[in-house]
């Protein structure tokens, strides 16, 4: 990747913080491919459009994350501006938890608001449910504990990729 020295890896930063604007210059200096910010962050309706414009000057993608309590219709203007929308289907602070698959209903709502957005999932993805998540139209699935807690991390990764692509 020409923008960062990550050895060709794409780096996304998922900011789980109230005031991402306070860290913006430091984050831009890291040259990530994308920065994902929460729709529930402080003054998101006012600040995120400005942050998205600022990041575009550096060719950094803008992602919007939605907690389970946030309906896409409530933040439709932000979804329209985002390159990607991450549906958080887990429980914050509890890696290895269960996926709330009821959150998958948001996929169609997001695509109706912004058909070009990359739809992502984070929370509770594992071999037992990854095909359902992918089948609902999620294009990128963030997997943590199902890989990191596995005795064979590379095997777990391969299995999850295979199941998601079925």
C-alpha positions as a printed NumPy array, in Angstrom:
array([[  0.   ,   0.   ,   0.   ],
       [  1.482,   3.317,  -1.02 ],
       [ -0.118,   5.248,   1.842],
       [  1.29 ,   3.276,   4.729],
       [  4.23 ,   1.021,   5.441],
       [  2.137,  -1.929,   6.576],
       [  3.698,  -4.34 ,   4.104],
       [  0.702,  -4.294,   1.781],
       [ -1.888,  -4.914,   4.479],
       [ -4.965,  -2.727,   4.596],
       [ -5.361,  -1.089,   7.975],
       [ -8.765,  -0.06 ,   9.318],
       [ -9.066,   1.822,  12.592],
       [-12.31 ,   1.25 ,  14.503],
       [-12.636,   4.093,  16.985],
       [-14.773,   3.169,  19.955],
       [-14.655,   6.594,  21.561],
       [-16.904,   9.533,  22.312],
       [-14.782,  12.231,  20.645],
       [-12.887,  10.938,  17.594],
       [-12.251,  14.531,  16.506],
       [ -9.778,  14.899,  19.4  ],
       [ -7.529,  12.243,  17.826],
       [ -7.972,  13.064,  14.16 ],
       [ -4.523,  14.431,  13.278],
       [ -2.769,  11.606,  15.099],
       [ -4.937,   9.015,  13.345],
       [ -4.416,  10.556,   9.896],
       [ -0.649,  10.425,  10.49 ],
       [ -0.957,   6.62 ,  10.692],
       [ -2.202,   6.556,   7.058],
       [ -4.931,   3.965,   7.517],
       [ -7.094,   2.822,   4.632],
       [-10.241,   3.546,   6.591],
       [-11.351,   5.019,   9.895],
       [-14.615,   3.733,  11.366],
       [-16.421,   5.979,  13.843],
       [-19.562,   5.377,  15.861],
       [-22.865,   7.004,  15.006],
       [-23.332,   7.249,  18.768],
       [-20.206,   9.365,  19.32 ],
       [-20.45 ,  12.881,  20.744],
       [-22.214,  15.277,  18.343],
       [-21.95 ,  12.724,  15.535],
       [-24.611,  14.386,  13.389],
       [-22.586,  17.627,  13.345],
       [-18.994,  16.408,  13.576],
       [-18.874,  13.228,  11.483],
       [-19.75 ,  14.927,   8.158],
       [-16.86 ,  17.351,   8.76 ],
       [-14.541,  14.511,   9.761],
       [-15.528,  12.51 ,   6.655],
       [-14.726,  15.518,   4.429],
       [-11.386,  15.974,   6.173],
       [-10.43 ,  12.306,   5.781],
       [-11.339,  12.384,   2.083],
       [ -8.559,  14.946,   1.549],
       [ -6.12 ,  12.229,   2.625],
       [ -7.872,   9.482,   0.634],
       [ -8.85 ,   7.743,   3.862],
       [-12.135,   5.866,   3.735],
       [-14.886,   6.745,   6.197],
       [-16.798,   4.076,   8.031],
       [-19.794,   4.407,  10.301],
       [-20.414,   1.881,  13.091],
       [-23.875,   1.252,  14.522],
       [-24.456,  -0.17 ,  17.983],
       [-27.448,  -2.517,  18.408],
       [-29.622,   0.278,  19.828],
       [-29.199,   2.492,  16.731],
       [-31.601,   2.029,  13.831],
       [-30.252,   2.947,  10.382],
       [-33.181,   5.326,   9.788],
       [-32.038,   7.401,  12.793],
       [-28.667,   8.116,  11.165],
       [-29.56 ,   7.951,   7.472],
       [-27.676,  11.153,   6.592],
       [-24.463,   9.74 ,   8.066],
       [-24.996,   6.41 ,   6.273],
       [-25.345,   8.288,   2.959],
       [-21.939,   9.915,   3.532],
       [-20.09 ,   6.77 ,   4.648],
       [-18.011,   4.455,   2.471],
       [-18.828,   1.574,   4.802],
       [-21.269,   0.792,   7.593],
       [-20.317,  -1.611,  10.363],
       [-23.14 ,  -3.359,  12.183],
       [-22.041,  -4.154,  15.707],
       [-23.796,  -7.371,  16.596],
       [-21.988,  -8.185,  19.807],
       [-21.692,  -6.82 ,  23.295],
       [-19.116,  -4.07 ,  23.759],
       [-16.132,  -5.139,  25.799],
       [-16.907,  -8.859,  25.668],
       [-14.758, -10.563,  23.069],
       [-15.98 , -14.076,  22.486],
       [-19.635, -13.252,  23.03 ],
       [-22.655, -14.313,  21.051],
       [-23.745, -12.613,  17.851],
       [-27.119, -10.882,  17.932],
       [-28.267, -12.089,  14.528],
       [-31.427,  -9.964,  14.773],
       [-29.101,  -7.08 ,  13.866],
       [-28.874,  -8.547,  10.348],
       [-32.174,  -6.833,   9.522],
       [-30.106,  -3.648,   9.302],
       [-28.297,  -4.868,   6.169],
       [-31.238,  -4.227,   3.827],
       [-32.017,  -0.922,   5.542],
       [-28.428,   0.27 ,   5.09 ],
       [-28.352,  -0.813,   1.427],
       [-31.6  ,   1.053,   0.795],
       [-30.067,   4.251,   2.211],
       [-26.625,   3.833,   0.601],
       [-26.478,   1.075,  -2.048],
       [-22.744,   1.605,  -2.564],
       [-21.71 ,   1.188,   1.062],
       [-19.614,  -1.768,   2.131],
       [-21.599,  -3.482,   4.896],
       [-19.518,  -4.981,   7.694],
       [-20.252,  -7.073,  10.778],
       [-18.433,  -7.16 ,  14.09 ],
       [-19.417,  -9.254,  17.069],
       [-19.742, -12.951,  17.762],
       [-18.838, -14.234,  14.293],
       [-17.727, -17.877,  14.353],
       [-17.923, -20.968,  12.14 ],
       [-21.463, -21.748,  13.328],
       [-22.943, -18.447,  12.118],
       [-20.606, -16.896,   9.561],
       [-22.539, -18.335,   6.581],
       [-25.763, -16.768,   7.895],
       [-24.028, -13.406,   8.365],
       [-22.507, -13.493,   4.878],
       [-25.763, -14.762,   3.378],
       [-27.587, -11.712,   4.724],
       [-25.449,  -9.478,   2.498],
       [-22.606,  -8.602,   4.85 ],
       [-19.491,  -8.115,   2.726],
       [-16.823,  -7.982,   5.436],
       [-16.927,  -9.911,   8.695],
       [-14.613,  -9.003,  11.544],
       [-13.665, -12.108,  13.5  ],
       [-11.805, -12.027,  16.798],
       [-12.06 , -14.796,  19.354],
       [-13.073, -17.541,  16.921],
       [ -9.562, -17.191,  15.497],
       [ -7.489, -15.844,  18.373],
       [ -8.767, -18.394,  20.921],
       [ -8.363, -21.318,  18.518],
       [ -5.532, -23.824,  18.95 ],
       [ -5.046, -23.567,  15.165],
       [ -5.593, -19.91 ,  14.268],
       [ -4.702, -20.289,  10.584],
       [ -6.983, -23.321,  10.262],
       [ -9.811, -21.449,  11.98 ],
       [ -9.3  , -18.523,   9.612],
       [ -9.403, -20.773,   6.535],
       [-12.554, -22.513,   7.793],
       [-14.339, -19.215,   8.422],
       [-13.39 , -17.857,   4.984],
       [-14.604, -21.061,   3.326],
       [-17.914, -21.024,   5.207],
       [-18.481, -17.325,   4.49 ],
       [-17.913, -17.898,   0.773],
       [-20.305, -20.86 ,   0.428]])
